[in-house]
Short mmCIF file of C-alpha atoms and ligand atoms in Angstrom, two decimals:
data_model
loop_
_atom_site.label_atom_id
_atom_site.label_comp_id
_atom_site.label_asym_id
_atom_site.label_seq_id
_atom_site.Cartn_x
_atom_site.Cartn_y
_atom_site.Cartn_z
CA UNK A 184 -11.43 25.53 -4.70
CA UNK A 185 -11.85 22.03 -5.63
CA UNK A 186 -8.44 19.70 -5.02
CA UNK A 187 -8.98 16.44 -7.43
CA UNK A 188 -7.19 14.25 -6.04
CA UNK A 189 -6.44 11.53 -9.08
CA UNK A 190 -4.31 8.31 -8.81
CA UNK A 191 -3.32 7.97 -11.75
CA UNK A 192 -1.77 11.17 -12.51
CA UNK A 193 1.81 12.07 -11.36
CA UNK A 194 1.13 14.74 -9.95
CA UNK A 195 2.42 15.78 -6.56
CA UNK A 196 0.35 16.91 -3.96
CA UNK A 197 1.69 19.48 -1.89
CA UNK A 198 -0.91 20.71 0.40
CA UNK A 199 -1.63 18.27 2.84
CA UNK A 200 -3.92 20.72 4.81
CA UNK A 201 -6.32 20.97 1.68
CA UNK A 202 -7.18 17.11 2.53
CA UNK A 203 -8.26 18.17 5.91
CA UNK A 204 -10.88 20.81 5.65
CA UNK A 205 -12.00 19.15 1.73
CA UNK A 206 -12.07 15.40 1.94
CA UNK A 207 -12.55 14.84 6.07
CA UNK A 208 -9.19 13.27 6.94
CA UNK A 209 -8.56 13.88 10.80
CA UNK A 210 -4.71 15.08 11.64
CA UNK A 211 -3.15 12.18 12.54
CA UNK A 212 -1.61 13.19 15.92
CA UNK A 213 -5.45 13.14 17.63
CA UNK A 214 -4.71 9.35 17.29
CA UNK A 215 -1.20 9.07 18.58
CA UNK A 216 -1.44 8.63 22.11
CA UNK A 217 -3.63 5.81 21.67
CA UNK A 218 -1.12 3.87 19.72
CA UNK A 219 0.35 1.10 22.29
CA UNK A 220 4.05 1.81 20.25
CA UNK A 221 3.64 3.91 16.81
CA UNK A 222 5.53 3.76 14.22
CA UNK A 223 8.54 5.54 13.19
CA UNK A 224 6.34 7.20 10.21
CA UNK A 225 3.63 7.77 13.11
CA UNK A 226 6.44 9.65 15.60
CA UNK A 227 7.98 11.29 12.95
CA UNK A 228 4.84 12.94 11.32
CA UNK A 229 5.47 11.16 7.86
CA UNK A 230 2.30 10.18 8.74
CA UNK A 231 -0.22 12.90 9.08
CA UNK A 232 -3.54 12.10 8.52
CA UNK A 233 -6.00 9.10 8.83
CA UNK A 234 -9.64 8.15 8.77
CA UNK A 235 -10.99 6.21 11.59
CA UNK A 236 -8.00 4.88 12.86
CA UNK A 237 -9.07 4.85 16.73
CA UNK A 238 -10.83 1.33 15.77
CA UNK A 239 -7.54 0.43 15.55
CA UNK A 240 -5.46 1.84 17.58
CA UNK A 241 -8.14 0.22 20.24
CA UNK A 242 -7.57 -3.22 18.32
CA UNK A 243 -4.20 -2.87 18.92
CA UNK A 244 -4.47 -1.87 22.65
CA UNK A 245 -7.56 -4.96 23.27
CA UNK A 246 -6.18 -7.87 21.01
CA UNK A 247 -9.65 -7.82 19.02
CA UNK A 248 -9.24 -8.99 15.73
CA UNK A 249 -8.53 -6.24 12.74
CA UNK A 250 -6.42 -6.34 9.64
CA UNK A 251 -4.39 -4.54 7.42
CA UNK A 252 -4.75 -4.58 3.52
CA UNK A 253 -3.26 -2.91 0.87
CA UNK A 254 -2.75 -3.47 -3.37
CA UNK A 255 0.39 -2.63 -5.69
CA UNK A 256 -0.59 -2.23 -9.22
CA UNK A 257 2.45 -4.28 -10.73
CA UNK A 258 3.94 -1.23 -13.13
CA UNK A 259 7.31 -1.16 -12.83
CA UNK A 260 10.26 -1.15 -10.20
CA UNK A 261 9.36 -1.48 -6.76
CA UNK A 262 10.98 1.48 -4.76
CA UNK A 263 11.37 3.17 -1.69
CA UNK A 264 7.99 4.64 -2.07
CA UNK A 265 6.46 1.03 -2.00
CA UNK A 266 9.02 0.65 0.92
CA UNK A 267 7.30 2.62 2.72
CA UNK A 268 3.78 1.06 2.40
CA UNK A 269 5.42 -2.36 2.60
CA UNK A 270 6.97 -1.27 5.91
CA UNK A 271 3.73 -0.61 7.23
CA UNK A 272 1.99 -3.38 6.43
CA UNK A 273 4.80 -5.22 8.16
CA UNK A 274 3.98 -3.37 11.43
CA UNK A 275 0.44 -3.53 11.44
CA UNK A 276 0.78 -7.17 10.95
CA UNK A 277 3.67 -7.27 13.93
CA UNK A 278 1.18 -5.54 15.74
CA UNK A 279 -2.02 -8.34 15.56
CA UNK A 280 -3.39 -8.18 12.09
CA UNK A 281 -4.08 -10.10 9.63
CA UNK A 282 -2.69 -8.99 6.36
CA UNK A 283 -3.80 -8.71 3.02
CA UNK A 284 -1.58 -8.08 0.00
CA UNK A 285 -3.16 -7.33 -3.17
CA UNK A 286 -1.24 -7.17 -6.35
CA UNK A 287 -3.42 -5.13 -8.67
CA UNK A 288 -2.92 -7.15 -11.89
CA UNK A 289 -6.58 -6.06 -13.20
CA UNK A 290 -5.69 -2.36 -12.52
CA UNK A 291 -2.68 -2.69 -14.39
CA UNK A 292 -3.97 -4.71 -17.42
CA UNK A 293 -6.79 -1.94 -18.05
CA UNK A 294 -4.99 1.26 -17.29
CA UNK A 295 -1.53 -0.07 -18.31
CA UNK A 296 -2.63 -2.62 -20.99
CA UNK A 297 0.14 -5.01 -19.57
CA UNK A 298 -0.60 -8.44 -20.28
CA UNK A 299 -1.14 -11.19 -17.60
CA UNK A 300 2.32 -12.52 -17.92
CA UNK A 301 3.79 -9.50 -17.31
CA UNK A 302 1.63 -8.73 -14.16
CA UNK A 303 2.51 -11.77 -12.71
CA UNK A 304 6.43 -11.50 -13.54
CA UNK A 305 6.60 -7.77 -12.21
CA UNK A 306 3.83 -8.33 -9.47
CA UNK A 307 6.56 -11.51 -7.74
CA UNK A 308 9.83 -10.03 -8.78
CA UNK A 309 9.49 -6.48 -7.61
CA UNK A 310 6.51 -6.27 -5.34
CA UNK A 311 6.12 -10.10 -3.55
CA UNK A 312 9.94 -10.48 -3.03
CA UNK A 313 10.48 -7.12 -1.77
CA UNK A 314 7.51 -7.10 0.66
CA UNK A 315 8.78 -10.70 2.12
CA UNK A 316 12.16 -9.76 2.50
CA UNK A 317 11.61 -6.57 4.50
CA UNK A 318 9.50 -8.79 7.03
CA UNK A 319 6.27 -9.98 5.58
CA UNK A 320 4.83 -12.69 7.63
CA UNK A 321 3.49 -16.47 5.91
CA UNK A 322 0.38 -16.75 7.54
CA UNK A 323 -0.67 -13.17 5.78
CA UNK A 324 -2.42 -13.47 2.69
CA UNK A 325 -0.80 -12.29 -1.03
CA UNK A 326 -3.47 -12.48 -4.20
CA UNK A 327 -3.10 -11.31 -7.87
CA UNK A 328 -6.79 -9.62 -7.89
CA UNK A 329 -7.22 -11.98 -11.03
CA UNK A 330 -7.16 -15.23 -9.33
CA UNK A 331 -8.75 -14.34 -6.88
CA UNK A 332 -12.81 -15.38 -7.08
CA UNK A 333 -14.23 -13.65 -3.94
CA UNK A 334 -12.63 -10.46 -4.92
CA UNK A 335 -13.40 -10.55 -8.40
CA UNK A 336 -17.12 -11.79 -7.01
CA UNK A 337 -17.36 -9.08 -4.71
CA UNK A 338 -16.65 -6.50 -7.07
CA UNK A 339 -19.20 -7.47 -9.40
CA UNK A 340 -21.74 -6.53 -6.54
CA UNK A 341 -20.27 -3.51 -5.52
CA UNK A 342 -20.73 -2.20 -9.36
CA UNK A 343 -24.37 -2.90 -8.52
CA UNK A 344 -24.55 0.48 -6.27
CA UNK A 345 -22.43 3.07 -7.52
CA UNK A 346 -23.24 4.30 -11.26
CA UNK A 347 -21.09 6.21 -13.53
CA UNK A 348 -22.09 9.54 -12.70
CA UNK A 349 -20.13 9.07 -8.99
CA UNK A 350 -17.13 7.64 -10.65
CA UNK A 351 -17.21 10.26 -12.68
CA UNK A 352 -17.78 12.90 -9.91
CA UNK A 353 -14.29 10.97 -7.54
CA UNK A 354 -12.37 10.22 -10.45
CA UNK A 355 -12.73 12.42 -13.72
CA UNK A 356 -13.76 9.39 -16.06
CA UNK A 357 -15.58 10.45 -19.23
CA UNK A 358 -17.28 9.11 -21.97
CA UNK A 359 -13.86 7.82 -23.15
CA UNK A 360 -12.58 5.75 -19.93
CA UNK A 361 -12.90 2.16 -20.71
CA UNK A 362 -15.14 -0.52 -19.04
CA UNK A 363 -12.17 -2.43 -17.28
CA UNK A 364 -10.76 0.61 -16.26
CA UNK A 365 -14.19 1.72 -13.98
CA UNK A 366 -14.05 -2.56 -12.90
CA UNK A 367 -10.89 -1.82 -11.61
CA UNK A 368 -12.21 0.48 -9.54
CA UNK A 369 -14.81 -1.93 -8.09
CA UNK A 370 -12.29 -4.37 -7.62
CA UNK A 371 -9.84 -2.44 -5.90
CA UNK A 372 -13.07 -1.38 -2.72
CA UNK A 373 -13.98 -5.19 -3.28
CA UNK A 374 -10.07 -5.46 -1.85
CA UNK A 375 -10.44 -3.63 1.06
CA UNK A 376 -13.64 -4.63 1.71
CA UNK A 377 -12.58 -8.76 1.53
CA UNK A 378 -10.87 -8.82 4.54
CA UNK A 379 -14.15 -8.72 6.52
CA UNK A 380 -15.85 -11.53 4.33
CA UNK A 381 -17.53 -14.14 6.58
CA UNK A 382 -14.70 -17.02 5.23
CA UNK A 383 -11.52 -14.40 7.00
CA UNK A 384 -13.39 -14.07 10.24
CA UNK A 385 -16.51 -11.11 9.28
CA UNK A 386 -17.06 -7.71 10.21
CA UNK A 387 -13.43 -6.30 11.52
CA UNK A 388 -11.68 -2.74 11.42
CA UNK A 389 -9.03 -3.29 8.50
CA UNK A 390 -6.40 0.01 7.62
CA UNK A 391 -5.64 0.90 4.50
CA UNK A 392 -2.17 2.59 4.95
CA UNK A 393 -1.94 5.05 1.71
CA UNK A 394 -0.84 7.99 0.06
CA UNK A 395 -3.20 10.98 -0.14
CA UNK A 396 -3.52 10.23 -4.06
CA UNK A 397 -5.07 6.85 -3.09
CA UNK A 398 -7.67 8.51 -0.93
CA UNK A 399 -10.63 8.40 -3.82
CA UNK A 400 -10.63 5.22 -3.45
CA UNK A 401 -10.75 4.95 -0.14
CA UNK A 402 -14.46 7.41 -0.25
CA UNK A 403 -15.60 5.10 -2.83
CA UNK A 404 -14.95 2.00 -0.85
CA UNK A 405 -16.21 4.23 2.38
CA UNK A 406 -19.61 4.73 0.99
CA UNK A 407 -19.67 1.63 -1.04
CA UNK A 408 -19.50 -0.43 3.02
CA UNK A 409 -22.51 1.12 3.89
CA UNK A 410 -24.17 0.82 0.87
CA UNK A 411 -24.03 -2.83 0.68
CA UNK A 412 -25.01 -3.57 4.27
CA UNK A 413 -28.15 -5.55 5.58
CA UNK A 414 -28.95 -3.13 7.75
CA UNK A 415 -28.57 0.49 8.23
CA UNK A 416 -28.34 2.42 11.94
CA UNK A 417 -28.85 6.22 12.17
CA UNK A 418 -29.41 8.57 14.66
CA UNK A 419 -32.93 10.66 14.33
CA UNK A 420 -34.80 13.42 16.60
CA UNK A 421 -38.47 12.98 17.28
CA UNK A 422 -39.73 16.62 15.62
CA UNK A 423 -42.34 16.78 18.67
CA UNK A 424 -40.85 15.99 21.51
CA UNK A 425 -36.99 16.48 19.98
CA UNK A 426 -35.93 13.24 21.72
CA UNK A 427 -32.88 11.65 19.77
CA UNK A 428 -33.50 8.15 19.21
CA UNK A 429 -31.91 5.51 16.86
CA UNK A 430 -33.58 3.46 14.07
CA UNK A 431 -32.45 0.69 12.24
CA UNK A 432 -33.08 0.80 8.49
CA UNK A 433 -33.50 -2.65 6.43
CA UNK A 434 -34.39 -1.98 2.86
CA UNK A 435 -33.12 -5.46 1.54
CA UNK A 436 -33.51 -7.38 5.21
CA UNK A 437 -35.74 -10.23 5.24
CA UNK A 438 -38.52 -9.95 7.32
CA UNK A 439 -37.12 -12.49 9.50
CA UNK A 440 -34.03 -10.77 10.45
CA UNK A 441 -35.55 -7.47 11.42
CA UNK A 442 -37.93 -9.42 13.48
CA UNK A 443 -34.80 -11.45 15.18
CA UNK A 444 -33.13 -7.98 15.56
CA UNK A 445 -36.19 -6.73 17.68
CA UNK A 446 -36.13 -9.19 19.38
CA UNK A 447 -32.93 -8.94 20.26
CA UNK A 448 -32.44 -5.31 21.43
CA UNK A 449 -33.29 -4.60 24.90
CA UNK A 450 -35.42 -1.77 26.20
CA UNK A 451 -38.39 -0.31 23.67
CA UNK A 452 -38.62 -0.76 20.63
CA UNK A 453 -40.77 -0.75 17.81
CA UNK A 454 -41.37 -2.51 14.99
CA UNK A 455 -41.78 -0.92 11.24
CA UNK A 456 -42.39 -2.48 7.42
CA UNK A 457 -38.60 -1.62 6.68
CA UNK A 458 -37.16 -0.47 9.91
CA UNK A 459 -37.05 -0.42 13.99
CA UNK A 460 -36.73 2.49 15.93
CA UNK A 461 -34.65 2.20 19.21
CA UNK A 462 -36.43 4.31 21.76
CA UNK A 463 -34.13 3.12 24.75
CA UNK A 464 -30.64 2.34 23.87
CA UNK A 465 -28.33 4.83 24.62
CA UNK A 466 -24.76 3.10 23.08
CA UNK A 467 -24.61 3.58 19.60
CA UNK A 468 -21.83 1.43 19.08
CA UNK A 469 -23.28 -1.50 21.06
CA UNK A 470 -26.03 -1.22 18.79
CA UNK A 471 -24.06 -1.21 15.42
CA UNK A 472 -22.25 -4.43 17.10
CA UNK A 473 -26.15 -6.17 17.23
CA UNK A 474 -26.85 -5.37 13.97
CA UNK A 475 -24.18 -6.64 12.44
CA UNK A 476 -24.29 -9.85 14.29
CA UNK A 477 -27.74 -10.60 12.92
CA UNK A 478 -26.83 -9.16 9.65
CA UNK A 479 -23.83 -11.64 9.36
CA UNK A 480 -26.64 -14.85 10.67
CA UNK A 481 -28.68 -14.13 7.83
CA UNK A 482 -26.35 -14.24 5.33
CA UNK A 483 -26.00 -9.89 4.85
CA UNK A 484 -22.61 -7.69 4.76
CA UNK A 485 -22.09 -5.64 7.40
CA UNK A 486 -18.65 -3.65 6.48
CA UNK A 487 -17.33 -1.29 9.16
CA UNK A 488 -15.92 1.40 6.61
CA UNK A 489 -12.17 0.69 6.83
CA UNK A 490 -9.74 2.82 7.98
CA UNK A 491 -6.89 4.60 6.41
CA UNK A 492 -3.61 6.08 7.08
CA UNK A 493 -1.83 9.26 5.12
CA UNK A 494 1.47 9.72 4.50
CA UNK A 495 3.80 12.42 2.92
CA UNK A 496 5.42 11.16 -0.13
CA UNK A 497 9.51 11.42 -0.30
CA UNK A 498 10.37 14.30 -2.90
CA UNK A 499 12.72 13.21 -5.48
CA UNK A 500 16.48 13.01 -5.12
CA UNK A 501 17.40 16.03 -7.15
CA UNK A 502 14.42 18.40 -5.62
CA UNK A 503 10.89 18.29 -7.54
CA UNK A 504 8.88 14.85 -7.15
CA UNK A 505 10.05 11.58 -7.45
CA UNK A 506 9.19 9.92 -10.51
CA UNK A 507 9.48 6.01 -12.31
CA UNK A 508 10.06 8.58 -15.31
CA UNK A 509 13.34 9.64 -13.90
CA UNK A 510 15.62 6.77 -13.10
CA UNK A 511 17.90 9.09 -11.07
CA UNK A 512 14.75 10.66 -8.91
CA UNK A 513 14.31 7.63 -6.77
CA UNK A 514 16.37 4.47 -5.20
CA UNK A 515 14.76 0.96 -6.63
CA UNK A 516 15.36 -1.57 -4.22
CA UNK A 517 16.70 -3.72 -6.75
CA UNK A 518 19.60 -0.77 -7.48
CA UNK A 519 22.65 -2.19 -7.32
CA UNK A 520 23.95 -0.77 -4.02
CA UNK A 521 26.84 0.90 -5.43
CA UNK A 522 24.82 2.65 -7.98
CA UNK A 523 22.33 3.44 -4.93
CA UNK A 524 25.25 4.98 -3.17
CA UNK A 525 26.04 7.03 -6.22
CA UNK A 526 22.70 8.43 -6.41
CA UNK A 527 22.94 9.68 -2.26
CA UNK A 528 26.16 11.12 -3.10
CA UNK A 529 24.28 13.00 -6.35
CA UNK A 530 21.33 14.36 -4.19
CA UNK A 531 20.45 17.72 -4.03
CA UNK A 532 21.02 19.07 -0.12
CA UNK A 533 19.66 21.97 1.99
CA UNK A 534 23.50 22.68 2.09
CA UNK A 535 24.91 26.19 1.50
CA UNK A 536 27.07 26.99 -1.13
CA UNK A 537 30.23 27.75 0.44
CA UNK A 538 31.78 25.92 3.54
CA UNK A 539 32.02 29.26 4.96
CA UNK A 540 28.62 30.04 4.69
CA UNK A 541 27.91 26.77 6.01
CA UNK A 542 29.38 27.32 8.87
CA UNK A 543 28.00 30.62 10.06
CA UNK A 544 24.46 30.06 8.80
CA UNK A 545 23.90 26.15 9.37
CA UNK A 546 21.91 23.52 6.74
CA UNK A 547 18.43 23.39 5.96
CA UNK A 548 17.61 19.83 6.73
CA UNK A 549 13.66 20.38 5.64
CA UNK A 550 14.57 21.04 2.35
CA UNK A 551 17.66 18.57 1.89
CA UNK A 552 16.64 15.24 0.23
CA UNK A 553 19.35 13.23 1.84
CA UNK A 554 18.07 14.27 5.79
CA UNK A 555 14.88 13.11 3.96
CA UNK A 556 16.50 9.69 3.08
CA UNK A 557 17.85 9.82 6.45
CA UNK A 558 14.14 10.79 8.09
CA UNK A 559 12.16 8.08 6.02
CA UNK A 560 14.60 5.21 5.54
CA UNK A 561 18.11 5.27 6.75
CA UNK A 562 18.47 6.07 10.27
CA UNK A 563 15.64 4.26 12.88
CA UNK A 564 16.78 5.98 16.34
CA UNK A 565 15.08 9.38 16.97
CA UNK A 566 17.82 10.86 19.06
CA UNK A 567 20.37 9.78 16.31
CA UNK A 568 18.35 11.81 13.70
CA UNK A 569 17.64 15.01 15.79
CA UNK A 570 21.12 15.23 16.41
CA UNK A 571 21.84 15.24 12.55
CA UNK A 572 19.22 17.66 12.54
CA UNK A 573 20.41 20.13 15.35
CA UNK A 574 24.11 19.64 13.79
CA UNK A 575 22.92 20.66 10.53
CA UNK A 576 21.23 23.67 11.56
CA UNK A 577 23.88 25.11 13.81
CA UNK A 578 26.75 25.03 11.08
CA UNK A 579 28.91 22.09 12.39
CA UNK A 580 27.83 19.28 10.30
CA UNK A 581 28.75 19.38 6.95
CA UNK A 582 26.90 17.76 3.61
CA UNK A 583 30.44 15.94 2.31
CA UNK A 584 30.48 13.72 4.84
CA UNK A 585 27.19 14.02 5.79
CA UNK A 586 26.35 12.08 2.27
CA UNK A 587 28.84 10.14 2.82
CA UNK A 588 27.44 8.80 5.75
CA UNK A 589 24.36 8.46 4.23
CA UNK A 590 25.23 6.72 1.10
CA UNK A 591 26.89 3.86 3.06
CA UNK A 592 24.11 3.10 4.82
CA UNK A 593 21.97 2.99 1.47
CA UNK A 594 24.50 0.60 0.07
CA UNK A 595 24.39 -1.79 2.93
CA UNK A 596 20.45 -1.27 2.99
CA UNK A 597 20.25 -2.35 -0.41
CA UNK A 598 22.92 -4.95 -0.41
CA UNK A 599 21.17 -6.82 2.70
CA UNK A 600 17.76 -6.29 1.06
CA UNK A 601 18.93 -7.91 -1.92
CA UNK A 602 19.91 -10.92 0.26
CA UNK A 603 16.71 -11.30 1.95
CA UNK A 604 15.02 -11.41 -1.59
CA UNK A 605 16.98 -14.39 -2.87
CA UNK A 606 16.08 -15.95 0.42
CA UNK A 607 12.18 -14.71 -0.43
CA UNK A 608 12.82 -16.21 -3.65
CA UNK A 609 13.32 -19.94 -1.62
CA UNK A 610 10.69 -19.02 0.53
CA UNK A 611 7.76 -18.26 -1.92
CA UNK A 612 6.12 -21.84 -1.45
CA UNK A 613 5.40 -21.09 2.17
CA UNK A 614 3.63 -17.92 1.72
CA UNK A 615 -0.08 -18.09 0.69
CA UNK A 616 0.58 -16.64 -2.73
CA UNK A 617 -3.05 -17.02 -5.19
CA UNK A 618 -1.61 -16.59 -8.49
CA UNK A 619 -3.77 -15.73 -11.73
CA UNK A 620 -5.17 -19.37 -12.64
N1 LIG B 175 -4.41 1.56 -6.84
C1 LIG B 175 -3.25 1.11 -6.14
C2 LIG B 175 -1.99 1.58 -6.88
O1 LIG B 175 -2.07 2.38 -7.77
C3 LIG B 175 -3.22 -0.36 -5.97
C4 LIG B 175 -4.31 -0.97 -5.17
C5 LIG B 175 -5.14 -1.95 -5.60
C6 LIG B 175 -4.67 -0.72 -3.81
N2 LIG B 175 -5.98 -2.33 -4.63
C7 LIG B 175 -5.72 -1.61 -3.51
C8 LIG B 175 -4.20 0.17 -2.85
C9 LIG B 175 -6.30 -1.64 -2.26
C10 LIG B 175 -4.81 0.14 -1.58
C11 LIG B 175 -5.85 -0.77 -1.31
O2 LIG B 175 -0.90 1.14 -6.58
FE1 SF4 B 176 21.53 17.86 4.34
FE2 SF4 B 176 23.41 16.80 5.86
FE3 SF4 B 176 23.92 18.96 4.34
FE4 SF4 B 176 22.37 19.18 6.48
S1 SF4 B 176 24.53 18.64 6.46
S2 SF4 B 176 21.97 20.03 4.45
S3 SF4 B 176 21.32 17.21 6.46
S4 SF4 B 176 23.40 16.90 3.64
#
């Protein structure tokens, strides 16, 4: 069966194993031991799948350059949901990277048909002062994707190679979807693919930390990399002899860089019209690292496809899937804390009816949205959280005060995070902010 995965539907996705075996993403925990010091999503599995990631997890572990990007299309309140991202982005860039933050003003004018004005008010209101307060460090980069030429630039050459019967084929659009809807798609791979743009430092692994539902994208911008590059490396079998060798295609190169190419690569090689083939070099990655170099010298992209990260999405408060249509489904950050509170102490639980019952049977924590709130957002030490967990099961921890609990520390969550965003609010001229001209 065929899973479309769409992002701008609502709907949920609830088989995460479908993504596996259908779109190629790897289970996360093949990555995990790599990871110098993962993340609370990475040790608690709220993270569970990812694309490439060992580029950076080595990154991390060898202080080479990589980055982390993401976008927010500026539509409405920013919640816990974006919290989640944001909180990621925050890590990554604790961890080495360089950030990018992208606030998706384009994607929100065409699919939203909000005007500029309102972009820009929602996109530094919700989004910028909520990502700076929970930890979003100056020297990272922030852009509305309309002020910003290199994206906008980049995007326009990206819509060179990919025509609308593959945008079609990812994303459902029809005869009806409208031109600035399909550039938003171009603009949003020209986001992820900036980062590695010779004026922030070329060619570098960047993550793209995501819900599943964002994953199109993520192939488009995936094939889109290697589309766009200078030069091309593959892996072939001579049909005589069946020796692998590698060759290195150059449709658009210049003469002049294939030549400085061969002469570049050790060992045999020889010399084609459009490509070389490399009948002596056994490390394919040192290879792809000499190709890009020249590729970079004579003024070609060479994108390493970026990486991305998966996580679960949070179901809504009262069961089913959170939704910006129900006000009472999900926690804004902006929520007055009290009124946060309110909404713990209204959550649907995995408790039992009766105390009694409680008791003798125990809690079902995997199905209780406030162990959920507890999992994702509210409580940072494991052991803390698997005690919850083991209390809950066995019958001696009961939901009263167990929301209880919980709903103070939302309020004082939310009541500090409101803080830090008047503070953000002070501290927007020291961020790199490119606003819509
Ligand atoms: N499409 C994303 C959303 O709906 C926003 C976005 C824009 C984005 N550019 C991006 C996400 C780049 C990840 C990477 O919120
Ligand atoms: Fe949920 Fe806590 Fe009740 Fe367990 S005791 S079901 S974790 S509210």
């Amino acid at each position: 069966m065929n899973t479309k995965l769409d992002p701008w539907s609502s709907s949920n996705i609830t088989d995460y194993s479908k993504l596996f075996e259908e779109f190629g993403i790897s289970p996360f925990e093949n990555v995990l031991p790599e990871i110098p010091s993962p993340h609370m999503y990475m040790r608690r599995k709220i993270i569970f799948g990812h694309r490439d990631y060992e580029q950076i997890a080595e990154a991390m572990r060898t202080g080479a350059p990589f980055s982390v990007m993401d976008g927010f299309m500026p539509s409405g309140k920013v919640h816990l949901g974006h919290k989640m991202v944001m909180d990621q982005i925050v890590w990554h860039q604790e961890m080495g990277a360089s950030a990018f933050v992208g606030i998706a003003d384009r994607e929100a004018y065409s699919v939203r048909g909000f005007s500029w004005q309102k972009c820009r008010e929602i996109g530094v209101e919700e989004y910028i002062l909520s990502l700076i307060a929970l930890g979003f460090k100056p020297d990272g980069l922030i852009y509305f994707q309309s002020g910003c030429g290199s994206v906008k630039d980049l995007a326009f050459e990206l819509g060179a190679k990919v025509n609308f019967s593959e945008l079609s084929a990812i994303y459902g659009f029809s005869g009806e979807t409208g031109l600035s809807h399909m550039l938003s798609v171009a603009t949003q791979a020209a986001d992820i693919l900036q980062p590695q743009l010779e004026e922030f430092g070329g060619p570098r692994p960047v993550v793209v930390p995501v819900g599943p539902d964002q994953d199109p994208h993520l192939r488009l911008t995936r094939g889109l990399a290697g589309k766009m590059n200078m030069f091309r490396v593959e892996e072939r079998e001579d049909v005589k002899t069946g020796r692998k060798y590698l060759s290195v295609r150059g449709k658009a190169a210049q003469k002049e860089a294939l030549q400085e190419l061969k002469k570049r690569i050790p060992g045999k090689v020889k010399l084609y019209e459009e490509h070389i083939d490399v009948l002596e070099y056994p490390d394919l990655s040192g290879l792809e690292k000499l190709v890009r170099e020249v590729a970079v010298e004579f003024g070609g992209y060479a994108f390493i496809p970026p990486a991305s990260t998966y996580h679960r999405f949070m179901s809504g408060l009262q069961g089913g899937k959170m939704s910006s249509s129900i006000p009472e489904s999900q926690i804004a950050l902006t929520d007055d804390p009290k009124e946060g509170a309110k909404k713990v102490k209204k959550a649907k639980t995995g408790g039992c009816v009766t105390l009694e019952e409680q008791k003798k049977l125990g809690g079902k924590p995997e199905e209780c949205s406030v162990f959920e709130l507890m999992l994702f957002h509210l409580i940072d030490d494991d052991k803390e959280l698997l005690e919850i967990k083991l209390e809950c099961l066995s019958g001696t921890r009961m939901c009263g005060s167990c929301k209880q609990l919980a709903a103070e520390k939302m309020h004082d969550f939310l009541k500090d995070h409101q803080e830090k965003r008047e503070l953000a609010r002070e501290q927007l001229d020291e961020y790199r902010i490119i606003y819509k001209k």
